[in-house]
Amino acid sequence: MIRGNNEPFSNFNSKLRFRTKSSKQYDVLPKHVKDAAFKYVNNSKGIRSPAGPHHFLLCIVISVIFYTVLAILEKSLPEPVTITNEHNYPDRFVAERARNHLVKLTSMGPRPVGSKENEILAVKLFLDEIKTIITQADPSHKVEWDLQRVSGAFSLQFLDGMTNVYRNVQNIVVKIGPVQTSRHSLLINCHFDSVVDSPGASDDGASCAIMLELLRVISRLKVPLKNNIIFLFNGAEENMMQASHGFITQHQWASSIRAFINMEACGAGGKEILFQVGPNHPWLLEAYSDAVPYPLASSMAQEIFQSGIIPGDTDYRIFRDFGRVSGLDFAWSANGYVYHTKSDTVDKIPLGTFQRTGDNMLPLILKLVNSVQISDVEKYSTGNLVFFDFLGIFIVHWSEVLSDIINISVIIISLLVILYNASHTHVTGFSVKDYFKSCFKCSSLIVLIWLATLFTIAILSLIVVLLDRCLSWFAQPAWLLFLYITPTILVPMVLLVLFGRKFLWGKKGTHYPQSLMYCISRDGNQLLFIMILLLCVLLRIRSGFAVALFVTCNTISIILHNTILNNNYGYKVLWLHWGCMLVPFMLSAYMIQAALLLVVPIMGRSGSGNHAESVMSLITSAMFTLVFSFYNPLVLLLQKAYTVFSSLAVVLFVSFLVLVFTPLGFPYSGDPDNLAPQRFMIAHVERSFYSYNGSLRDHQNGLWIVNLDVNSPHSVVRHAPELMNARQITQDECNKELYCGLPYFIPVITFIWKTHWIDTKPLDVDIPLSLNLTYRDYRLNNVQRLSFSAIGPDHITFTLSLYDDIKLKDWSFSSGEPLKGPQWNGRPTYFVYYSCANDIIPWDFWIDIEVPKTHVGPQIEVGLSGHRMHGPHQYTPELKKLFNQLPQWTTTTGWASSYKSYTL
């Protein structure tokens, strides 16, 4: 917005024409006259000399400092209560006692379902502790416990989709409530089983240890509870949430549950984040906001997680979908490098993390269980909330209706401010229509600049891949700043300066000053985000609160610029704008830091076929592109913008030199205090393929290397020379054999499709695995029932595909329509996972298929995998030898497996 203030508009406009480079009269003037005119116009009241580049660079430096401080503060934890000083803190959660429980649990080693450690030793440990707690409980509480052994099945639309079948998985259930029994209960859930080869300290033994201490504290309270609390220690979550399904669908106490709290982890320690709440029932979030001393929550995190972008799931899904119950889902996310590895040990979890989680859960549990709402939950099912914490200090939340009102109000006020700017341009011939036209053109330019920025980042990531320097940021996330955030700041500013004038032209042949260009660019950016905010309102996207905050603060900046600074376009407007945008910047930096804390470790196990370098670079760039979009127009006010450009370009260029010519970009770390290991998942496999006539058509033995990142397995070839013989599984093999003829443990073939194979001698242990077609029953309407009996270890997967004219009508695994998986050779596939925790017997099942009378020959293709995931025969000598050769900056998971393919 340009105003001449006390000068006549005509006189002011003549000055603008006098400055116009295209004016012939202007061109013939001596240089000293031109300079004097330029200085006069720019120093007129309302127009000041452009800001120096050092101001802008200083803003960037201070922003980086703020971000760094926030990252440091994120690690702050409360002082833990210990056993020696607990007498000073009556009725407080004692972190050290919870940690001691975890030490006992993890000393058993890994606890996969079916192992002695999980099914016997862990169960005994929990029951012994629970019985001791019961004997010391206050008489005002009634405490009961139950050991559930349960079997069942369900379909799960997770990853590629699967049908989950389980037998004899175990749950330890404790109910504490008033002596006069209540019909209403609050469920608290954890799981004590672990993945193969991991002691599972954080995932999820620590949650169970915390629950034991919570149970102890609550049981000793003198005031009786109004309703029941059910503590569920479930023993089969890593088998795709089997035990929680068995509890919520079959346990006698399940019908009394009105709400739940699920405690999980995708990292070791840090702060537990509330990343899912509901559905509906806003009183749950309100109770959290009122009760917890250390809040950390975001509806944006919930929308991102539930979108499926992050490959993970929790028991929250089971309670929500099968129990029809609403609840809260918490997880630790710091130090995700040790998640599901051998390094997930007690020492990786700070004692303050136990204290923080316990201090949050205890008042939250008591608030919920004693609430009025839990006795009549349907009465309070009134939609969802928009919520987020502000730097961990307090929770901000409002209803979706109020969110719409706020967002629409922000849109209207912002549009009125832009309209005011347009009507006060005071440039002859530049109407309100022209102003808005230029703003919309600028909005289009900004979108093009965003796309160009992402394209540039994609090119840079491709260069990094070609230089074989992938994942430099994995162990040192600061590389993201130098490689991808720096060009994210640089490219939009350069493009705005280069092309902004062409987009922001007034009348043809007329040049307007930088200040007007700045106003239109600023308001054009505002218009674009107003449209984004309107889209959030229409699509019911709760994450729109972040956009609304940016738009609001930008509007405040414009108003203050118009009033306090009286349209000064010098360095003051730069600092005013930076100050106004500080709150949304800090909030976005806070959320971005949390996101990177989660996503960076995930990229190390996302599969080598998923281009982690490009994905991570684009995610990072996209987040910072939106944030810095509100700062980019300021470059139009700089006196020497090229100084900013050259400074950032030097940082980028030097970063690439350091990355290429020094070891500072090595992507992994074996430092115990800063672990970032490369993961290797390798199975020693025996696989057999049978023809339609039952004859063996192929038999192989080898090491199957599941490439979990882009550097696998070539990064360790010099340590393990036999990996030189590894060959990539080709697409031809995958087209020929169902699921590539490989023993996939979970359905992730579209997620992790790039794997390697090394031929070896036969397994030295026998894995009993067979599939027998016991009978074929011909039924009405061309339907045949094929009955099978499968023999194998306690973890089996079954894959099925039908020939083109065959239809799957029903099966015995689960009720409802069988859940399809990905296409294979144009035919649907079906993936069934089966586990047996105790008393292994043959797995009997049937499928019904519809076969046209004209069909001749094979009808179905099936694959059966058996997995030795625990016990003395888990590792073969070949696996042990290979694992011993790998360097200390790697971590391994392995087992023996058998695979058999049949055409029937």
PDB file of C-alpha atoms in Angstrom, residues 486-617:
ATOM      1  CA  THR A 486      18.361 -23.549   3.055  1.00  0.00           C
ATOM      2  CA  PRO A 487      17.252 -23.900  -0.596  1.00  0.00           C
ATOM      3  CA  THR A 488      13.640 -23.861   0.599  1.00  0.00           C
ATOM      4  CA  ILE A 489      14.300 -20.344   1.901  1.00  0.00           C
ATOM      5  CA  LEU A 490      16.489 -19.310  -1.045  1.00  0.00           C
ATOM      6  CA  VAL A 491      14.539 -20.457  -4.105  1.00  0.00           C
ATOM      7  CA  PRO A 492      11.174 -18.709  -3.411  1.00  0.00           C
ATOM      8  CA  MET A 493      12.876 -15.398  -2.667  1.00  0.00           C
ATOM      9  CA  VAL A 494      14.971 -15.513  -5.839  1.00  0.00           C
ATOM     10  CA  LEU A 495      11.979 -16.429  -7.974  1.00  0.00           C
ATOM     11  CA  LEU A 496       9.837 -13.724  -6.373  1.00  0.00           C
ATOM     12  CA  VAL A 497      12.435 -11.076  -7.173  1.00  0.00           C
ATOM     13  CA  LEU A 498      13.040 -12.357 -10.696  1.00  0.00           C
ATOM     14  CA  PHE A 499       9.419 -12.828 -11.743  1.00  0.00           C
ATOM     15  CA  GLY A 500       7.449 -10.758  -9.242  1.00  0.00           C
ATOM     16  CA  ARG A 501       7.676  -7.537 -11.226  1.00  0.00           C
ATOM     17  CA  LYS A 502       6.239  -9.189 -14.331  1.00  0.00           C
ATOM     18  CA  PHE A 503       3.311 -10.565 -12.347  1.00  0.00           C
ATOM     19  CA  LEU A 504       2.725  -7.389 -10.364  1.00  0.00           C
ATOM     20  CA  TRP A 505       2.817  -4.941 -13.304  1.00  0.00           C
ATOM     21  CA  GLY A 506       0.336  -2.124 -13.275  1.00  0.00           C
ATOM     22  CA  LYS A 507      -0.524  -0.565 -16.608  1.00  0.00           C
ATOM     23  CA  LYS A 508       1.597  -1.725 -19.444  1.00  0.00           C
ATOM     24  CA  GLY A 509       4.814   0.243 -19.649  1.00  0.00           C
ATOM     25  CA  THR A 510       4.486   1.578 -16.076  1.00  0.00           C
ATOM     26  CA  HIS A 511       6.783   0.479 -13.264  1.00  0.00           C
ATOM     27  CA  TYR A 512       5.581   0.750  -9.687  1.00  0.00           C
ATOM     28  CA  PRO A 513       7.975   0.983  -6.736  1.00  0.00           C
ATOM     29  CA  GLN A 514       9.202  -1.899  -4.614  1.00  0.00           C
ATOM     30  CA  SER A 515       6.957  -0.874  -1.734  1.00  0.00           C
ATOM     31  CA  LEU A 516       3.827  -1.402  -3.840  1.00  0.00           C
ATOM     32  CA  MET A 517       5.229  -4.688  -5.077  1.00  0.00           C
ATOM     33  CA  TYR A 518       5.759  -5.702  -1.444  1.00  0.00           C
ATOM     34  CA  CYS A 519       2.163  -4.844  -0.514  1.00  0.00           C
ATOM     35  CA  ILE A 520       0.692  -6.806  -3.410  1.00  0.00           C
ATOM     36  CA  SER A 521       2.988  -9.745  -2.790  1.00  0.00           C
ATOM     37  CA  ARG A 522       2.116  -9.749   0.922  1.00  0.00           C
ATOM     38  CA  ASP A 523      -1.617  -9.480   0.265  1.00  0.00           C
ATOM     39  CA  GLY A 524      -1.451 -12.003  -2.564  1.00  0.00           C
ATOM     40  CA  ASN A 525       0.148 -14.493  -0.184  1.00  0.00           C
ATOM     41  CA  GLN A 526      -2.555 -13.687   2.359  1.00  0.00           C
ATOM     42  CA  LEU A 527      -5.262 -14.322  -0.246  1.00  0.00           C
ATOM     43  CA  LEU A 528      -3.767 -17.707  -1.043  1.00  0.00           C
ATOM     44  CA  PHE A 529      -3.809 -18.778   2.598  1.00  0.00           C
ATOM     45  CA  ILE A 530      -7.331 -17.433   2.975  1.00  0.00           C
ATOM     46  CA  MET A 531      -8.352 -19.807   0.178  1.00  0.00           C
ATOM     47  CA  ILE A 532      -6.501 -22.665   1.899  1.00  0.00           C
ATOM     48  CA  LEU A 533      -8.277 -21.852   5.158  1.00  0.00           C
ATOM     49  CA  LEU A 534     -11.640 -21.786   3.379  1.00  0.00           C
ATOM     50  CA  LEU A 535     -10.826 -25.217   1.953  1.00  0.00           C
ATOM     51  CA  CYS A 536     -10.091 -26.491   5.472  1.00  0.00           C
ATOM     52  CA  VAL A 537     -13.511 -25.238   6.585  1.00  0.00           C
ATOM     53  CA  LEU A 538     -15.313 -26.892   3.671  1.00  0.00           C
ATOM     54  CA  LEU A 539     -13.471 -30.221   4.045  1.00  0.00           C
ATOM     55  CA  ARG A 540     -13.734 -30.238   7.855  1.00  0.00           C
ATOM     56  CA  ILE A 541      -9.946 -30.343   8.272  1.00  0.00           C
ATOM     57  CA  ARG A 542      -9.225 -29.551  11.915  1.00  0.00           C
ATOM     58  CA  SER A 543      -5.564 -28.826  11.199  1.00  0.00           C
ATOM     59  CA  GLY A 544      -6.767 -25.559   9.676  1.00  0.00           C
ATOM     60  CA  PHE A 545      -6.133 -23.947  13.064  1.00  0.00           C
ATOM     61  CA  ALA A 546      -2.461 -23.583  12.069  1.00  0.00           C
ATOM     62  CA  VAL A 547      -3.392 -21.753   8.857  1.00  0.00           C
ATOM     63  CA  ALA A 548      -5.845 -19.546  10.763  1.00  0.00           C
ATOM     64  CA  LEU A 549      -3.109 -18.580  13.221  1.00  0.00           C
ATOM     65  CA  PHE A 550      -0.738 -17.550  10.438  1.00  0.00           C
ATOM     66  CA  VAL A 551      -3.418 -15.548   8.639  1.00  0.00           C
ATOM     67  CA  THR A 552      -4.476 -13.833  11.870  1.00  0.00           C
ATOM     68  CA  CYS A 553      -0.956 -12.763  12.832  1.00  0.00           C
ATOM     69  CA  ASN A 554      -0.247 -11.611   9.293  1.00  0.00           C
ATOM     70  CA  THR A 555      -3.399  -9.504   9.426  1.00  0.00           C
ATOM     71  CA  ILE A 556      -2.261  -7.972  12.708  1.00  0.00           C
ATOM     72  CA  SER A 557       1.095  -7.198  11.106  1.00  0.00           C
ATOM     73  CA  ILE A 558      -0.620  -5.401   8.203  1.00  0.00           C
ATOM     74  CA  ILE A 559      -2.853  -3.361  10.529  1.00  0.00           C
ATOM     75  CA  LEU A 560       0.088  -2.307  12.714  1.00  0.00           C
ATOM     76  CA  HIS A 561       2.062  -1.414   9.611  1.00  0.00           C
ATOM     77  CA  ASN A 562      -0.780   0.809   8.428  1.00  0.00           C
ATOM     78  CA  THR A 563      -1.209   2.525  11.777  1.00  0.00           C
ATOM     79  CA  ILE A 564       1.858   2.539  14.005  1.00  0.00           C
ATOM     80  CA  LEU A 565       4.515   2.667  11.291  1.00  0.00           C
ATOM     81  CA  ASN A 566       2.425   4.882   9.016  1.00  0.00           C
ATOM     82  CA  ASN A 567       3.486   2.802   5.999  1.00  0.00           C
ATOM     83  CA  ASN A 568       7.215   2.955   6.696  1.00  0.00           C
ATOM     84  CA  TYR A 569       8.918   0.520   4.337  1.00  0.00           C
ATOM     85  CA  GLY A 570      12.361   0.493   5.902  1.00  0.00           C
ATOM     86  CA  TYR A 571      13.887  -2.023   8.302  1.00  0.00           C
ATOM     87  CA  LYS A 572      11.179  -1.355  10.907  1.00  0.00           C
ATOM     88  CA  VAL A 573       8.513  -3.097   8.883  1.00  0.00           C
ATOM     89  CA  LEU A 574      10.777  -6.136   8.627  1.00  0.00           C
ATOM     90  CA  TRP A 575      11.168  -6.401  12.389  1.00  0.00           C
ATOM     91  CA  LEU A 576       7.506  -5.579  12.998  1.00  0.00           C
ATOM     92  CA  HIS A 577       6.421  -8.375  10.690  1.00  0.00           C
ATOM     93  CA  TRP A 578       8.938 -10.804  12.174  1.00  0.00           C
ATOM     94  CA  GLY A 579       7.693  -9.995  15.669  1.00  0.00           C
ATOM     95  CA  CYS A 580       4.028 -10.416  14.730  1.00  0.00           C
ATOM     96  CA  MET A 581       4.743 -13.776  13.113  1.00  0.00           C
ATOM     97  CA  LEU A 582       6.838 -15.002  16.039  1.00  0.00           C
ATOM     98  CA  VAL A 583       3.970 -16.828  17.756  1.00  0.00           C
ATOM     99  CA  PRO A 584       2.890 -18.890  14.705  1.00  0.00           C
ATOM    100  CA  PHE A 585       6.545 -19.427  13.837  1.00  0.00           C
ATOM    101  CA  MET A 586       7.315 -20.817  17.298  1.00  0.00           C
ATOM    102  CA  LEU A 587       4.202 -22.991  17.263  1.00  0.00           C
ATOM    103  CA  SER A 588       4.967 -24.331  13.785  1.00  0.00           C
ATOM    104  CA  ALA A 589       8.646 -24.849  14.678  1.00  0.00           C
ATOM    105  CA  TYR A 590       7.504 -26.720  17.787  1.00  0.00           C
ATOM    106  CA  MET A 591       5.236 -28.982  15.723  1.00  0.00           C
ATOM    107  CA  ILE A 592       7.824 -29.427  12.955  1.00  0.00           C
ATOM    108  CA  GLN A 593      10.428 -30.454  15.535  1.00  0.00           C
ATOM    109  CA  ALA A 594       8.028 -33.077  16.926  1.00  0.00           C
ATOM    110  CA  ALA A 595       7.264 -34.295  13.401  1.00  0.00           C
ATOM    111  CA  LEU A 596      10.931 -34.618  12.449  1.00  0.00           C
ATOM    112  CA  LEU A 597      11.628 -36.352  15.751  1.00  0.00           C
ATOM    113  CA  LEU A 598       9.143 -39.002  14.673  1.00  0.00           C
ATOM    114  CA  VAL A 599       9.673 -39.162  10.909  1.00  0.00           C
ATOM    115  CA  VAL A 600      13.486 -39.154  10.626  1.00  0.00           C
ATOM    116  CA  PRO A 601      13.963 -42.512  12.433  1.00  0.00           C
ATOM    117  CA  ILE A 602      11.036 -44.003  10.495  1.00  0.00           C
ATOM    118  CA  MET A 603      12.860 -43.297   7.217  1.00  0.00           C
ATOM    119  CA  GLY A 604      15.559 -45.724   8.342  1.00  0.00           C
ATOM    120  CA  ARG A 605      13.109 -48.601   8.210  1.00  0.00           C
ATOM    121  CA  SER A 606      10.805 -47.482   5.403  1.00  0.00           C
ATOM    122  CA  GLY A 607      12.178 -49.860   2.772  1.00  0.00           C
ATOM    123  CA  SER A 608      14.805 -49.272   0.117  1.00  0.00           C
ATOM    124  CA  GLY A 609      12.238 -49.054  -2.656  1.00  0.00           C
ATOM    125  CA  ASN A 610      10.494 -46.014  -1.207  1.00  0.00           C
ATOM    126  CA  HIS A 611      13.139 -43.365  -2.011  1.00  0.00           C
ATOM    127  CA  ALA A 612      13.591 -42.118   1.544  1.00  0.00           C
ATOM    128  CA  GLU A 613      15.952 -39.322   0.499  1.00  0.00           C
ATOM    129  CA  SER A 614      13.425 -37.735  -1.843  1.00  0.00           C
ATOM    130  CA  VAL A 615      10.502 -38.343   0.510  1.00  0.00           C
ATOM    131  CA  MET A 616      12.293 -36.803   3.475  1.00  0.00           C
ATOM    132  CA  SER A 617      13.571 -33.837   1.477  1.00  0.00           C
TER     133      SER A 617
END
